[in-house]
Amino acid sequence: SKSPTPTQADDTTQTNKAKNTPIIHPQKKKKFSLHPIPSFHNQDLHRLRAIQADLMYTSLSEHIRLRLKESTDEYNASLKACNDANNRKLRLNSDLHKLMVSNRTQLHKQKRDYRLEHAIAKAKYLRKKDTWEKERMKRNQTMLPQQPQQPQNFIRLAIEFTVKSLVEQVEHRIANAGMSTASIYGPCPS
């Protein structure tokens, strides 16, 4: 068997002692204050500081209340200005929309009226043109001799019309000059 080492021997003796000694509980100790006992001067100083703190608190709360009231009034004024500007914007947008709608309706009305007047003017023009062309055709037909129109006779009729108009112009000039047609054509064969 081995002999115990010195550290093991110390541990065994300490455990034997711990078993034999009673457990001591620590007692509660009252703390001793090193602060001096307050005197009348300290109490008075403490009271004055409390009064000053109260005055500071009340004046500070009054100041906060005034600042809060000023801030609230400023906020209300800016809110009113913002609402007025927004209402004005809405009113202007409404007026703009009304003007745009009325402008659009007037534009459509003017376009419709223009188209109607253009159609009426065009119809009047075409009617006058048709009547003028009909009258021109009637004048041309009265100047041309009435013969059945055949393609080969058309050239002959055009030549006769041209010759007839030349003869009329020459007779008119002679009549204005005071000469007789007998002197130009010679004696008429009888």
mmCIF file of C-alpha atoms in Angstrom, residues 10-185:
data_model
loop_
_atom_site.group_PDB
_atom_site.id
_atom_site.type_symbol
_atom_site.label_atom_id
_atom_site.label_comp_id
_atom_site.label_asym_id
_atom_site.label_seq_id
_atom_site.Cartn_x
_atom_site.Cartn_y
_atom_site.Cartn_z
ATOM 1 C CA ASP A 10 -4.133 17.989 4.179
ATOM 2 C CA ASP A 11 -7.383 17.503 2.292
ATOM 3 C CA THR A 12 -8.520 14.704 4.563
ATOM 4 C CA THR A 13 -7.743 16.700 7.704
ATOM 5 C CA GLN A 14 -9.668 19.649 6.401
ATOM 6 C CA THR A 15 -12.725 17.573 5.617
ATOM 7 C CA ASN A 16 -12.589 16.077 9.147
ATOM 8 C CA LYS A 17 -12.424 19.545 10.688
ATOM 9 C CA ALA A 18 -15.312 20.772 8.517
ATOM 10 C CA LYS A 19 -17.429 17.900 9.734
ATOM 11 C CA ASN A 20 -16.668 18.644 13.376
ATOM 12 C CA THR A 21 -17.193 22.443 13.361
ATOM 13 C CA PRO A 22 -20.623 23.950 13.575
ATOM 14 C CA ILE A 23 -21.904 26.195 10.651
ATOM 15 C CA ILE A 24 -21.780 29.916 11.491
ATOM 16 C CA HIS A 25 -24.354 32.126 9.834
ATOM 17 C CA PRO A 26 -23.351 35.783 9.155
ATOM 18 C CA GLN A 27 -25.236 38.292 11.218
ATOM 19 C CA LYS A 28 -26.993 41.248 9.602
ATOM 20 C CA LYS A 29 -25.159 44.393 10.423
ATOM 21 C CA LYS A 30 -26.689 47.831 10.545
ATOM 22 C CA LYS A 31 -24.903 50.260 8.315
ATOM 23 C CA PHE A 32 -23.482 53.286 9.946
ATOM 24 C CA SER A 33 -24.015 56.518 7.987
ATOM 25 C CA LEU A 34 -21.119 58.857 7.756
ATOM 26 C CA HIS A 35 -23.364 61.722 6.712
ATOM 27 C CA PRO A 36 -23.902 64.339 9.363
ATOM 28 C CA ILE A 37 -27.302 64.578 10.946
ATOM 29 C CA PRO A 38 -29.234 67.319 9.150
ATOM 30 C CA SER A 39 -29.382 70.585 10.957
ATOM 31 C CA PHE A 40 -31.906 73.423 10.605
ATOM 32 C CA HIS A 41 -29.626 75.099 8.066
ATOM 33 C CA ASN A 42 -29.579 71.957 5.881
ATOM 34 C CA GLN A 43 -33.336 71.528 6.215
ATOM 35 C CA ASP A 44 -33.884 75.152 5.219
ATOM 36 C CA LEU A 45 -31.530 74.804 2.246
ATOM 37 C CA HIS A 46 -33.361 71.635 1.183
ATOM 38 C CA ARG A 47 -36.747 73.414 1.481
ATOM 39 C CA LEU A 48 -35.505 76.389 -0.564
ATOM 40 C CA ARG A 49 -34.197 74.098 -3.275
ATOM 41 C CA ALA A 50 -37.546 72.272 -3.392
ATOM 42 C CA ILE A 51 -39.406 75.586 -3.678
ATOM 43 C CA GLN A 52 -37.046 76.733 -6.426
ATOM 44 C CA ALA A 53 -37.475 73.449 -8.289
ATOM 45 C CA ASP A 54 -41.259 73.798 -8.013
ATOM 46 C CA LEU A 55 -41.099 77.369 -9.318
ATOM 47 C CA MET A 56 -38.846 76.286 -12.157
ATOM 48 C CA TYR A 57 -41.188 73.415 -12.997
ATOM 49 C CA THR A 58 -44.292 75.630 -13.003
ATOM 50 C CA SER A 59 -42.598 78.362 -15.039
ATOM 51 C CA LEU A 60 -41.223 75.738 -17.405
ATOM 52 C CA SER A 61 -44.645 74.112 -17.781
ATOM 53 C CA GLU A 62 -46.164 77.568 -18.390
ATOM 54 C CA HIS A 63 -43.494 78.238 -20.989
ATOM 55 C CA ILE A 64 -44.157 74.843 -22.601
ATOM 56 C CA ARG A 65 -47.886 75.536 -22.599
ATOM 57 C CA LEU A 66 -47.350 78.927 -24.300
ATOM 58 C CA ARG A 67 -44.995 77.410 -26.879
ATOM 59 C CA LEU A 68 -47.482 74.612 -27.505
ATOM 60 C CA LYS A 69 -50.280 77.152 -27.995
ATOM 61 C CA GLU A 70 -48.126 79.205 -30.394
ATOM 62 C CA SER A 71 -47.143 76.087 -32.313
ATOM 63 C CA THR A 72 -50.764 74.948 -32.493
ATOM 64 C CA ASP A 73 -51.888 78.361 -33.752
ATOM 65 C CA GLU A 74 -49.113 78.402 -36.351
ATOM 66 C CA TYR A 75 -50.031 74.887 -37.461
ATOM 67 C CA ASN A 76 -53.720 75.798 -37.718
ATOM 68 C CA ALA A 77 -52.893 78.921 -39.768
ATOM 69 C CA SER A 78 -50.682 76.961 -42.166
ATOM 70 C CA LEU A 79 -53.303 74.189 -42.411
ATOM 71 C CA LYS A 80 -55.970 76.780 -43.262
ATOM 72 C CA ALA A 81 -53.705 78.343 -45.903
ATOM 73 C CA CYS A 82 -52.981 74.891 -47.349
ATOM 74 C CA ASN A 83 -56.682 73.998 -47.405
ATOM 75 C CA ASP A 84 -57.519 77.337 -49.053
ATOM 76 C CA ALA A 85 -54.859 76.756 -51.706
ATOM 77 C CA ASN A 86 -56.098 73.204 -52.275
ATOM 78 C CA ASN A 87 -59.714 74.391 -52.536
ATOM 79 C CA ARG A 88 -58.646 77.116 -54.982
ATOM 80 C CA LYS A 89 -56.765 74.510 -57.027
ATOM 81 C CA LEU A 90 -59.807 72.213 -57.092
ATOM 82 C CA ARG A 91 -62.044 75.142 -58.101
ATOM 83 C CA LEU A 92 -59.634 76.159 -60.876
ATOM 84 C CA ASN A 93 -59.423 72.558 -62.106
ATOM 85 C CA SER A 94 -63.218 72.399 -62.151
ATOM 86 C CA ASP A 95 -63.428 75.699 -64.077
ATOM 87 C CA LEU A 96 -60.742 74.490 -66.489
ATOM 88 C CA HIS A 97 -62.647 71.254 -67.084
ATOM 89 C CA LYS A 98 -65.876 73.205 -67.720
ATOM 90 C CA LEU A 99 -64.082 75.518 -70.166
ATOM 91 C CA MET A 100 -62.503 72.585 -71.961
ATOM 92 C CA VAL A 101 -65.880 70.863 -72.289
ATOM 93 C CA SER A 102 -67.582 74.039 -73.540
ATOM 94 C CA ASN A 103 -64.680 74.701 -75.926
ATOM 95 C CA ARG A 104 -64.915 71.162 -77.256
ATOM 96 C CA THR A 105 -68.690 71.485 -77.809
ATOM 97 C CA GLN A 106 -68.262 74.883 -79.509
ATOM 98 C CA LEU A 107 -65.530 73.481 -81.730
ATOM 99 C CA HIS A 108 -67.743 70.540 -82.747
ATOM 100 C CA LYS A 109 -70.641 72.944 -83.370
ATOM 101 C CA GLN A 110 -68.449 75.232 -85.496
ATOM 102 C CA LYS A 111 -67.116 72.272 -87.488
ATOM 103 C CA ARG A 112 -70.662 70.968 -88.008
ATOM 104 C CA ASP A 113 -71.904 74.443 -89.046
ATOM 105 C CA TYR A 114 -68.950 74.856 -91.410
ATOM 106 C CA ARG A 115 -69.622 71.491 -93.030
ATOM 107 C CA LEU A 116 -73.310 72.371 -93.383
ATOM 108 C CA GLU A 117 -72.592 75.814 -94.886
ATOM 109 C CA HIS A 118 -69.985 74.291 -97.187
ATOM 110 C CA ALA A 119 -72.451 71.661 -98.369
ATOM 111 C CA ILE A 120 -75.147 74.316 -98.944
ATOM 112 C CA ALA A 121 -72.735 76.578 -100.848
ATOM 113 C CA LYS A 122 -71.492 73.670 -102.930
ATOM 114 C CA ALA A 123 -75.069 72.632 -103.734
ATOM 115 C CA LYS A 124 -75.929 76.224 -104.779
ATOM 116 C CA TYR A 125 -72.794 76.413 -106.904
ATOM 117 C CA LEU A 126 -73.532 73.093 -108.607
ATOM 118 C CA ARG A 127 -77.147 74.140 -109.196
ATOM 119 C CA LYS A 128 -76.062 77.462 -110.762
ATOM 120 C CA LYS A 129 -73.430 75.671 -112.809
ATOM 121 C CA ASP A 130 -76.022 73.187 -114.082
ATOM 122 C CA THR A 131 -78.469 75.965 -115.002
ATOM 123 C CA TRP A 132 -75.698 77.932 -116.733
ATOM 124 C CA GLU A 133 -74.602 74.880 -118.694
ATOM 125 C CA LYS A 134 -78.218 74.165 -119.684
ATOM 126 C CA GLU A 135 -78.677 77.754 -120.834
ATOM 127 C CA ARG A 136 -75.409 77.615 -122.767
ATOM 128 C CA MET A 137 -76.518 74.420 -124.459
ATOM 129 C CA LYS A 138 -79.850 76.061 -125.355
ATOM 130 C CA ARG A 139 -78.045 79.113 -126.788
ATOM 131 C CA ASN A 140 -75.753 76.904 -128.810
ATOM 132 C CA GLN A 141 -78.677 74.898 -130.089
ATOM 133 C CA THR A 142 -80.572 78.033 -131.127
ATOM 134 C CA MET A 143 -77.548 79.304 -133.039
ATOM 135 C CA LEU A 144 -77.057 76.009 -134.856
ATOM 136 C CA PRO A 145 -79.626 75.074 -137.510
ATOM 137 C CA GLN A 146 -81.965 72.354 -136.482
ATOM 138 C CA GLN A 147 -81.041 69.276 -138.440
ATOM 139 C CA PRO A 148 -80.780 65.734 -137.453
ATOM 140 C CA GLN A 149 -77.320 65.317 -136.197
ATOM 141 C CA GLN A 150 -75.273 62.732 -137.900
ATOM 142 C CA PRO A 151 -71.557 62.300 -137.465
ATOM 143 C CA GLN A 152 -70.711 63.329 -141.045
ATOM 144 C CA ASN A 153 -73.068 66.352 -140.855
ATOM 145 C CA PHE A 154 -71.484 67.655 -137.636
ATOM 146 C CA ILE A 155 -68.371 68.928 -139.434
ATOM 147 C CA ARG A 156 -70.509 70.553 -142.094
ATOM 148 C CA LEU A 157 -72.677 72.194 -139.433
ATOM 149 C CA ALA A 158 -69.609 73.543 -137.609
ATOM 150 C CA ILE A 159 -68.286 75.035 -140.870
ATOM 151 C CA GLU A 160 -71.657 76.591 -141.672
ATOM 152 C CA PHE A 161 -71.900 78.052 -138.144
ATOM 153 C CA THR A 162 -68.415 79.546 -138.427
ATOM 154 C CA VAL A 163 -69.091 81.008 -141.879
ATOM 155 C CA LYS A 164 -72.455 82.382 -140.746
ATOM 156 C CA SER A 165 -70.890 84.101 -137.719
ATOM 157 C CA LEU A 166 -68.132 85.580 -139.958
ATOM 158 C CA VAL A 167 -70.723 86.900 -142.378
ATOM 159 C CA GLU A 168 -72.696 88.460 -139.522
ATOM 160 C CA GLN A 169 -69.560 90.163 -138.172
ATOM 161 C CA VAL A 170 -68.623 91.544 -141.592
ATOM 162 C CA GLU A 171 -72.175 92.841 -142.176
ATOM 163 C CA HIS A 172 -72.153 94.486 -138.792
ATOM 164 C CA ARG A 173 -68.840 96.266 -139.519
ATOM 165 C CA ILE A 174 -70.069 97.377 -142.922
ATOM 166 C CA ALA A 175 -73.305 98.669 -141.425
ATOM 167 C CA ASN A 176 -71.317 100.679 -138.926
ATOM 168 C CA ALA A 177 -69.031 102.032 -141.651
ATOM 169 C CA GLY A 178 -72.020 103.116 -143.824
ATOM 170 C CA MET A 179 -71.341 100.882 -146.753
ATOM 171 C CA SER A 180 -73.908 98.647 -148.363
ATOM 172 C CA THR A 181 -73.552 94.946 -148.740
ATOM 173 C CA ALA A 182 -74.290 95.288 -152.492
ATOM 174 C CA SER A 183 -71.037 97.050 -153.116
ATOM 175 C CA ILE A 184 -69.124 94.200 -151.485
ATOM 176 C CA TYR A 185 -70.946 91.237 -152.937
#
